[in-house]
CSV table of C-alpha atoms in Angstrom, one decimal:
chain,number,residue,atom,x,y,z
V,1,MET,CA,146.6,80.9,48.4
V,2,ASN,CA,145.8,83.1,51.7
V,3,LEU,CA,142.3,83.7,53.8
V,4,LYS,CA,142.8,87.0,52.1
V,5,GLN,CA,143.3,86.1,48.2
V,6,LEU,CA,139.9,84.0,48.7
V,7,SER,CA,138.5,86.1,50.0
V,8,GLU,CA,139.1,88.7,47.2
V,9,LEU,CA,136.8,85.7,45.0
V,10,LEU,CA,134.4,85.3,46.9
V,11,GLY,CA,133.6,88.9,47.2
V,12,LEU,CA,133.5,88.4,50.7
V,13,SER,CA,134.7,90.1,54.3
V,14,GLN,CA,137.3,87.4,56.1
V,15,THR,CA,135.2,87.3,59.1
V,16,THR,CA,132.1,85.8,56.7
V,17,VAL,CA,134.7,83.7,55.0
V,18,SER,CA,136.5,82.3,58.4
V,19,ARG,CA,133.2,81.9,60.1
V,20,ALA,CA,132.1,80.1,57.1
V,21,LEU,CA,134.8,77.0,56.6
V,22,ASN,CA,135.4,76.3,61.1
V,23,GLY,CA,131.6,75.8,60.6
V,24,TYR,CA,129.4,78.8,63.2
V,25,PRO,CA,126.0,79.0,62.4
V,26,GLU,CA,125.5,82.6,61.4
V,27,VAL,CA,126.5,81.5,58.0
V,28,ASN,CA,123.9,80.7,56.1
V,29,GLN,CA,124.6,76.8,54.1
V,30,LYS,CA,124.7,78.1,51.0
V,31,THR,CA,127.6,81.0,51.9
V,32,ARG,CA,129.1,77.3,53.7
V,33,MET,CA,129.1,75.0,50.9
V,34,ARG,CA,129.9,78.5,48.4
V,35,VAL,CA,133.1,78.8,50.6
V,36,GLN,CA,134.3,75.3,51.0
V,37,GLU,CA,133.8,75.0,47.7
V,38,ALA,CA,136.0,76.9,46.5
V,39,ALA,CA,138.6,76.8,49.2
V,40,ARG,CA,138.7,72.7,47.8
V,41,THR,CA,139.1,74.4,44.5
V,42,HIS,CA,141.7,76.5,44.6
V,43,GLY,CA,143.5,74.1,47.6
V,44,TYR,CA,143.5,76.5,50.7
V,45,ARG,CA,144.1,75.6,53.8
V,46,PRO,CA,143.6,77.7,57.1
V,47,ASN,CA,146.8,78.1,58.6
V,48,THR,CA,146.5,75.5,61.9
V,49,ARG,CA,148.1,78.5,64.5
V,50,ALA,CA,146.3,81.3,62.7
V,51,LYS,CA,143.0,79.8,63.0
V,52,GLY,CA,143.4,78.3,66.6
V,53,LEU,CA,143.7,82.2,67.7
V,54,ALA,CA,141.0,83.0,65.3
V,55,THR,CA,138.6,80.5,67.4
V,56,GLY,CA,140.4,80.0,70.8
V,57,ARG,CA,140.9,76.1,70.2
V,58,SER,CA,144.1,75.0,70.0
V,59,MET,CA,143.4,72.9,66.8
V,60,ALA,CA,144.0,69.3,68.0
V,61,VAL,CA,142.5,66.6,69.5
V,62,GLY,CA,143.8,64.0,72.0
V,63,HIS,CA,144.4,59.9,72.5
V,64,VAL,CA,145.7,58.9,75.5
V,65,ILE,CA,147.2,55.5,75.1
V,66,PRO,CA,148.2,53.5,78.5
V,67,ILE,CA,151.2,51.1,78.0
V,68,SER,CA,150.1,48.1,79.8
V,69,SER,CA,151.2,44.4,79.4
V,70,ASN,CA,147.4,44.0,79.8
V,71,HIS,CA,145.7,46.1,77.5
V,72,GLU,CA,143.3,46.1,74.2
V,73,MET,CA,144.4,49.0,72.3
V,74,VAL,CA,147.8,48.4,72.3
V,75,ASN,CA,147.8,46.8,69.2
V,76,PRO,CA,148.4,46.8,65.6
V,77,VAL,CA,144.1,47.6,64.4
V,78,PHE,CA,144.9,50.7,66.5
V,79,GLY,CA,147.2,51.7,63.5
V,80,ASP,CA,144.2,51.2,61.1
V,81,PHE,CA,141.8,53.5,63.8
V,82,ILE,CA,144.2,56.2,63.8
V,83,ALA,CA,145.2,56.0,60.0
V,84,GLY,CA,140.8,56.7,59.9
V,85,ALA,CA,140.2,59.6,62.1
V,86,GLY,CA,143.9,61.2,60.8
V,87,GLU,CA,141.6,61.8,57.6
V,88,THR,CA,139.4,63.5,59.5
V,89,TYR,CA,141.2,65.6,61.6
V,90,SER,CA,143.0,66.5,58.2
V,91,LYS,CA,139.9,67.7,56.3
V,92,SER,CA,139.2,70.3,58.9
V,93,GLY,CA,143.1,71.2,60.1
V,94,TYR,CA,143.6,69.4,62.9
V,95,ASP,CA,146.6,67.6,64.4
V,96,MET,CA,147.0,64.9,66.7
V,97,VAL,CA,148.2,65.2,70.4
V,98,LEU,CA,149.2,61.2,71.5
V,99,SER,CA,150.1,61.0,74.8
V,100,VAL,CA,152.0,57.6,76.0
V,101,VAL,CA,151.5,56.9,79.9
V,102,PRO,CA,152.0,53.8,82.3
V,103,ASP,CA,148.5,52.5,82.8
V,104,GLY,CA,148.6,54.3,86.2
V,105,ASP,CA,148.8,57.8,84.9
V,106,GLU,CA,145.4,58.0,82.8
V,107,GLU,CA,144.0,59.1,85.2
V,108,LYS,CA,146.7,62.6,85.2
V,109,ALA,CA,147.5,62.7,81.7
V,110,TYR,CA,143.6,64.0,80.9
V,111,ARG,CA,143.8,66.2,83.7
V,112,ASP,CA,146.9,68.1,82.2
V,113,LEU,CA,145.5,67.7,78.9
V,114,HIS,CA,142.4,69.8,80.0
V,115,LYS,CA,144.6,72.9,82.6
V,116,ARG,CA,146.8,73.0,79.2
V,117,LYS,CA,144.4,73.4,77.0
V,118,THR,CA,146.9,71.2,74.7
V,119,VAL,CA,143.6,69.8,73.1
V,120,ASP,CA,140.0,70.4,72.3
V,121,GLY,CA,138.9,67.1,72.7
V,122,VAL,CA,139.6,63.5,72.8
V,123,ILE,CA,138.9,59.8,72.0
V,124,VAL,CA,138.2,57.2,74.7
V,125,HIS,CA,139.5,53.8,73.5
V,126,GLY,CA,139.2,50.2,74.6
V,127,PRO,CA,136.2,51.4,77.3
V,128,HIS,CA,135.5,48.7,80.0
V,129,MET,CA,132.1,48.2,81.2
V,130,GLN,CA,132.9,50.5,84.2
V,131,ASP,CA,135.0,52.7,83.0
V,132,PHE,CA,136.2,55.7,85.4
V,133,ARG,CA,137.3,57.8,81.7
V,134,ILE,CA,133.7,58.9,81.0
V,135,PRO,CA,132.4,60.6,84.4
V,136,LEU,CA,136.4,62.0,84.7
V,137,LEU,CA,135.5,63.9,81.7
V,138,ARG,CA,132.5,64.9,82.1
V,139,GLU,CA,133.3,66.7,84.7
V,140,LEU,CA,136.6,68.3,83.5
V,141,ASN,CA,133.9,69.3,80.3
V,142,MET,CA,135.9,68.1,78.1
V,143,PRO,CA,134.1,66.7,74.4
V,144,PHE,CA,135.0,63.3,73.6
V,145,VAL,CA,133.4,60.3,72.0
V,146,VAL,CA,134.6,56.8,73.3
V,147,HIS,CA,135.5,54.6,70.5
V,148,GLY,CA,133.1,51.5,71.7
V,149,ARG,CA,131.0,51.5,74.9
V,150,ALA,CA,130.9,50.7,78.7
V,151,SER,CA,127.3,48.4,79.3
V,152,GLU,CA,127.9,49.4,83.1
V,153,VAL,CA,127.6,53.6,82.9
V,154,THR,CA,124.2,54.9,83.2
V,155,GLU,CA,125.2,58.5,82.5
V,156,PRO,CA,125.0,59.3,78.5
V,157,TYR,CA,127.6,59.8,76.3
V,158,SER,CA,128.9,60.0,72.7
V,159,TRP,CA,130.5,56.6,71.4
V,160,LEU,CA,130.2,55.0,68.8
V,161,ASP,CA,130.9,51.2,68.9
V,162,VAL,CA,130.3,47.5,66.2
V,163,ASN,CA,127.1,45.8,67.1
V,164,ASN,CA,129.0,43.2,68.7
V,165,PHE,CA,126.7,40.9,70.3
V,166,SER,CA,124.8,40.7,66.8
V,167,ALA,CA,127.9,39.8,64.8
V,168,PHE,CA,129.0,37.1,66.9
V,169,ARG,CA,125.5,35.8,67.6
V,170,ARG,CA,125.1,35.9,63.6
V,171,ALA,CA,128.7,33.8,64.1
V,172,ALA,CA,127.9,31.3,66.2
V,173,SER,CA,124.4,30.9,64.7
V,174,PHE,CA,126.4,30.4,60.9
V,175,LEU,CA,128.4,27.1,63.4
V,176,MET,CA,124.8,25.9,64.7
V,177,ASP,CA,123.9,25.6,61.4
V,178,LEU,CA,126.8,23.9,60.2
V,179,GLY,CA,126.4,20.9,62.7
V,180,HIS,CA,128.9,22.1,65.1
V,181,ARG,CA,127.8,21.9,68.6
V,182,ARG,CA,131.1,22.1,70.2
V,183,ILE,CA,131.6,25.8,69.7
V,184,ALA,CA,134.5,27.4,71.5
V,185,LEU,CA,135.3,30.6,71.9
V,186,ILE,CA,138.9,32.5,72.1
V,187,ASN,CA,137.7,36.2,73.1
V,188,GLY,CA,139.6,39.4,73.8
V,189,LEU,CA,140.0,40.4,78.2
V,190,GLU,CA,136.4,40.0,79.3
V,191,ASP,CA,136.4,43.3,81.6
V,192,MET,CA,136.4,44.5,78.2
V,193,ASP,CA,132.9,46.2,76.7
V,194,PHE,CA,133.2,44.2,73.4
V,195,ALA,CA,134.6,40.7,74.8
V,196,PHE,CA,131.3,40.7,77.4
V,197,ARG,CA,129.3,41.3,74.7
V,198,ARG,CA,130.7,38.5,72.4
V,199,ARG,CA,130.9,36.1,75.2
V,200,LYS,CA,127.0,36.9,76.2
V,201,ALA,CA,126.5,36.4,72.6
V,202,LEU,CA,127.2,32.5,72.6
V,203,GLU,CA,126.0,31.7,75.6
V,204,GLU,CA,123.0,33.3,74.2
V,205,VAL,CA,123.0,30.6,70.7
V,206,LEU,CA,124.1,28.3,72.8
V,207,LEU,CA,121.2,28.4,75.3
V,208,ASP,CA,118.5,29.0,72.3
V,209,ARG,CA,119.6,25.1,70.8
V,210,GLY,CA,119.8,23.3,73.7
V,211,GLU,CA,123.4,22.9,74.5
V,212,PRO,CA,125.8,23.7,77.6
V,213,LEU,CA,128.0,26.4,77.5
V,214,ARG,CA,132.1,24.8,78.4
V,215,ALA,CA,133.9,26.6,80.4
V,216,ASP,CA,136.9,24.2,79.3
V,217,LEU,CA,136.3,25.8,75.1
V,218,MET,CA,136.8,29.4,76.4
V,219,ARG,CA,139.7,31.6,76.8
V,220,SER,CA,140.1,35.1,76.5
V,221,GLY,CA,143.3,37.4,77.3
V,222,GLU,CA,145.8,40.1,75.0
V,223,MET,CA,144.4,39.0,71.4
V,224,THR,CA,147.7,37.8,70.3
V,225,GLU,CA,148.7,34.9,67.8
V,226,ALA,CA,150.4,33.2,71.3
V,227,LEU,CA,146.4,33.2,72.6
V,228,GLY,CA,144.9,31.8,69.7
V,229,TYR,CA,148.1,29.7,69.1
V,230,THR,CA,148.5,28.1,72.9
V,231,SER,CA,144.1,28.1,73.8
V,232,LEU,CA,143.4,26.0,70.6
V,233,ARG,CA,146.8,23.4,71.6
V,234,GLU,CA,145.0,23.1,74.3
V,235,MET,CA,142.0,22.2,73.3
V,236,LEU,CA,143.2,19.6,70.8
V,237,ALA,CA,144.7,18.0,73.6
V,238,LEU,CA,140.8,16.9,75.4
V,239,PRO,CA,138.4,14.6,75.2
V,240,ASN,CA,135.5,16.6,73.0
V,241,PRO,CA,137.8,18.7,71.8
V,242,PRO,CA,135.8,21.9,69.4
V,243,THR,CA,135.3,21.2,66.5
V,244,ALA,CA,134.8,25.1,65.5
V,245,ILE,CA,136.2,28.3,66.9
V,246,LEU,CA,134.8,31.7,67.0
V,247,THR,CA,138.0,33.9,67.8
V,248,SER,CA,138.3,38.1,68.6
V,249,SER,CA,140.5,39.1,66.2
V,250,MET,CA,142.6,38.2,62.7
V,251,ILE,CA,145.9,38.1,64.5
V,252,THR,CA,144.4,34.9,67.2
V,253,ALA,CA,143.3,33.2,64.3
V,254,ILE,CA,146.3,33.6,62.5
V,255,GLY,CA,148.0,32.1,65.8
V,256,VAL,CA,144.9,29.0,65.6
V,257,ARG,CA,145.4,28.6,62.2
V,258,ARG,CA,148.9,27.4,63.3
V,259,ALA,CA,147.9,25.1,66.4
V,260,ILE,CA,145.4,23.9,63.4
V,261,GLU,CA,148.3,23.3,60.6
V,262,GLU,CA,151.3,21.4,63.6
V,263,ALA,CA,148.4,18.6,64.9
V,264,GLY,CA,147.5,17.6,61.4
V,265,LEU,CA,144.3,18.8,60.8
V,266,LYS,CA,142.8,21.3,58.1
V,267,MET,CA,141.3,24.5,58.6
V,268,GLY,CA,137.7,24.6,57.4
V,269,ARG,CA,136.7,20.4,57.0
V,270,ASP,CA,138.6,19.2,60.6
V,271,VAL,CA,138.2,22.4,62.0
V,272,SER,CA,135.9,25.2,61.2
V,273,VAL,CA,136.6,28.7,63.2
V,274,ILE,CA,135.1,32.3,62.7
V,275,THR,CA,137.4,35.1,63.1
V,276,HIS,CA,136.3,39.3,63.5
V,277,ASP,CA,137.8,41.8,62.2
V,278,ASP,CA,139.3,40.7,59.5
V,279,ASP,CA,139.1,44.2,57.3
V,280,LEU,CA,142.5,45.3,58.2
V,281,SER,CA,144.3,47.6,55.4
V,282,TYR,CA,147.9,45.9,56.6
V,283,LEU,CA,146.6,42.0,56.9
V,284,ASN,CA,145.0,41.0,54.3
V,285,ASN,CA,143.0,38.7,54.2
V,286,GLY,CA,142.8,36.4,50.9
V,287,LYS,CA,142.8,38.3,47.3
V,288,ASP,CA,140.3,35.8,45.3
V,289,GLU,CA,139.1,34.8,48.4
V,290,PRO,CA,138.8,35.4,52.0
V,291,LEU,CA,141.1,32.9,53.6
V,292,PHE,CA,138.9,33.0,57.0
V,293,THR,CA,135.2,33.2,57.1
V,294,ALA,CA,134.6,36.9,58.9
V,295,THR,CA,132.6,39.4,60.9
V,296,ARG,CA,133.9,42.5,58.8
V,297,SER,CA,134.4,45.6,60.3
V,298,SER,CA,136.0,48.2,59.3
V,299,VAL,CA,138.8,49.9,61.8
V,300,ARG,CA,139.6,52.5,59.4
V,301,GLU,CA,135.9,53.6,58.8
V,302,ALA,CA,135.3,53.8,62.6
V,303,GLY,CA,138.8,55.8,62.5
V,304,ARG,CA,136.8,58.6,60.4
V,305,GLN,CA,133.5,58.1,61.8
V,306,SER,CA,133.7,59.2,65.8
V,307,ALA,CA,136.7,61.5,64.7
V,308,LYS,CA,133.9,63.3,62.8
V,309,LEU,CA,131.8,62.9,65.4
V,310,LEU,CA,134.1,64.9,68.3
V,311,LEU,CA,135.1,67.2,66.1
V,312,ASP,CA,131.2,68.0,66.0
V,313,GLN,CA,131.1,67.9,69.5
V,314,ILE,CA,134.1,71.0,69.7
V,315,ALA,CA,131.9,72.6,67.2
V,316,SER,CA,128.3,72.7,69.5
V,317,PRO,CA,129.6,71.5,72.5
V,318,THR,CA,126.0,72.5,73.7
V,319,GLN,CA,124.3,69.1,71.4
V,320,GLU,CA,123.1,66.2,73.3
V,321,PRO,CA,125.5,63.1,73.4
V,322,VAL,CA,125.4,60.9,69.8
V,323,SER,CA,125.0,57.2,69.5
V,324,VAL,CA,126.1,54.8,66.3
V,325,LEU,CA,125.9,51.0,66.5
V,326,LEU,CA,127.7,49.9,63.3
V,327,GLU,CA,126.3,46.6,61.6
V,328,ALA,CA,129.0,44.0,60.6
V,329,ASP,CA,129.1,41.6,57.1
V,330,LEU,CA,129.6,38.3,57.7
V,331,ILE,CA,131.6,37.1,54.7
V,332,VAL,CA,132.1,33.4,54.0
V,333,GLY,CA,135.8,31.8,53.2
V,334,LYS,CA,138.0,28.9,53.0
V,335,SER,CA,138.3,28.6,57.1
V,336,THR,CA,134.1,27.0,57.3
V,337,GLY,CA,133.0,24.4,56.8
V,338,PRO,CA,129.6,21.6,57.8
V,339,ALA,CA,131.0,19.7,61.3
V,340,PRO,CA,132.9,17.0,60.5
V,341,ASN,CA,131.8,13.2,61.1
C-alpha cells in the first residue's frame, strides 16, 4: 500500500496523512491515532527517501564509534544497545549510520556528519566526566542524546543513564550485610562517568560502616575477561585477600570466576561476586537460577528509550533537554553467600 491508497482509504488528503505519520503538531491527536492505526493494520511503511524529501530530513541517526584499545563502548554490550535503538528507528522509518573512526578523528567525524547533513541527530556513547562532544554538538546545533552522563559538564543536555551510584551502593550494602568487610572493586575506566559513580558508591558504603578503603583491592581498566582474571589472581595472593568482589561487567565477572576456580576456591562460598549488566541477550546469566548475583539493567531497553528521546528531539528541536534515570534491580544468584570465617 502506498501513501495515495492509504489516503483514499481514510478519506484524507495525502498531506494530512503524511503529516500525521511524521508527528506534525498541527494534526489533532484523534486524526493522528486513526492514521497510525490504519498504517499498522494495512502494513504501510513510508519510503524513506520520499519521506526525507518531504520533510527536509535525512531520515537517519548517527553513531560515531571510536577505534581504540582504551574505550569502553567498543565491547559486546554495545551490540545490545544498537539492537534496541534499531527497533525504535525502524518503527519510525529511520536508518542508522555507523561511523567508525580513530579516537583522534572523532571531532572531525561529527563536523562532517553535520556539514553533509548525513544524519538528523546522534547518540553519544561512553561519556567521560568532562566530555568534549557535548559542547561540540551544542555548537553545531545538532540534536543529540547521551547514553550516560558527564558529571563535570554543567550545561543542559538530554541524557539517559542507569543509576550506577544507587546500584553499586545497594550491591555493596548487600555484601556488608552478609558479613563481608574486605570487598574488592574491579571497575571500568574511572575517567568515565559510570565507573566514577560506582567507585564512589563503594567508598561511601565502606565509610558508613567504618571500614577502610583499601587501594590494593581496587582495579580499573577496559572491562574484559582478562581484567577480571588477572586482577583477582593478584588480589588472592595478598596477605588479606578479598572475600567479595564487585565487578562492572558480566564479561569481567567471567574472568573473576575463572580465577576463583583456578585457585581451588568455590564462588559463593569462599569468595562472593556481584556483577553488573547481566541482562544481555547473548550472555545468559543461568536458566533456572541466576549464576551471578547481579545489578540488572537492560542495555537493549536503554537503546530503545535513548532512540525515542532522540527522535522526539528531532521532531521538536526547541524542546527542553530531557533526563531519564533508570534504576537497576538486584538479582540474587549463586555467586554470593555469607563471609567465610
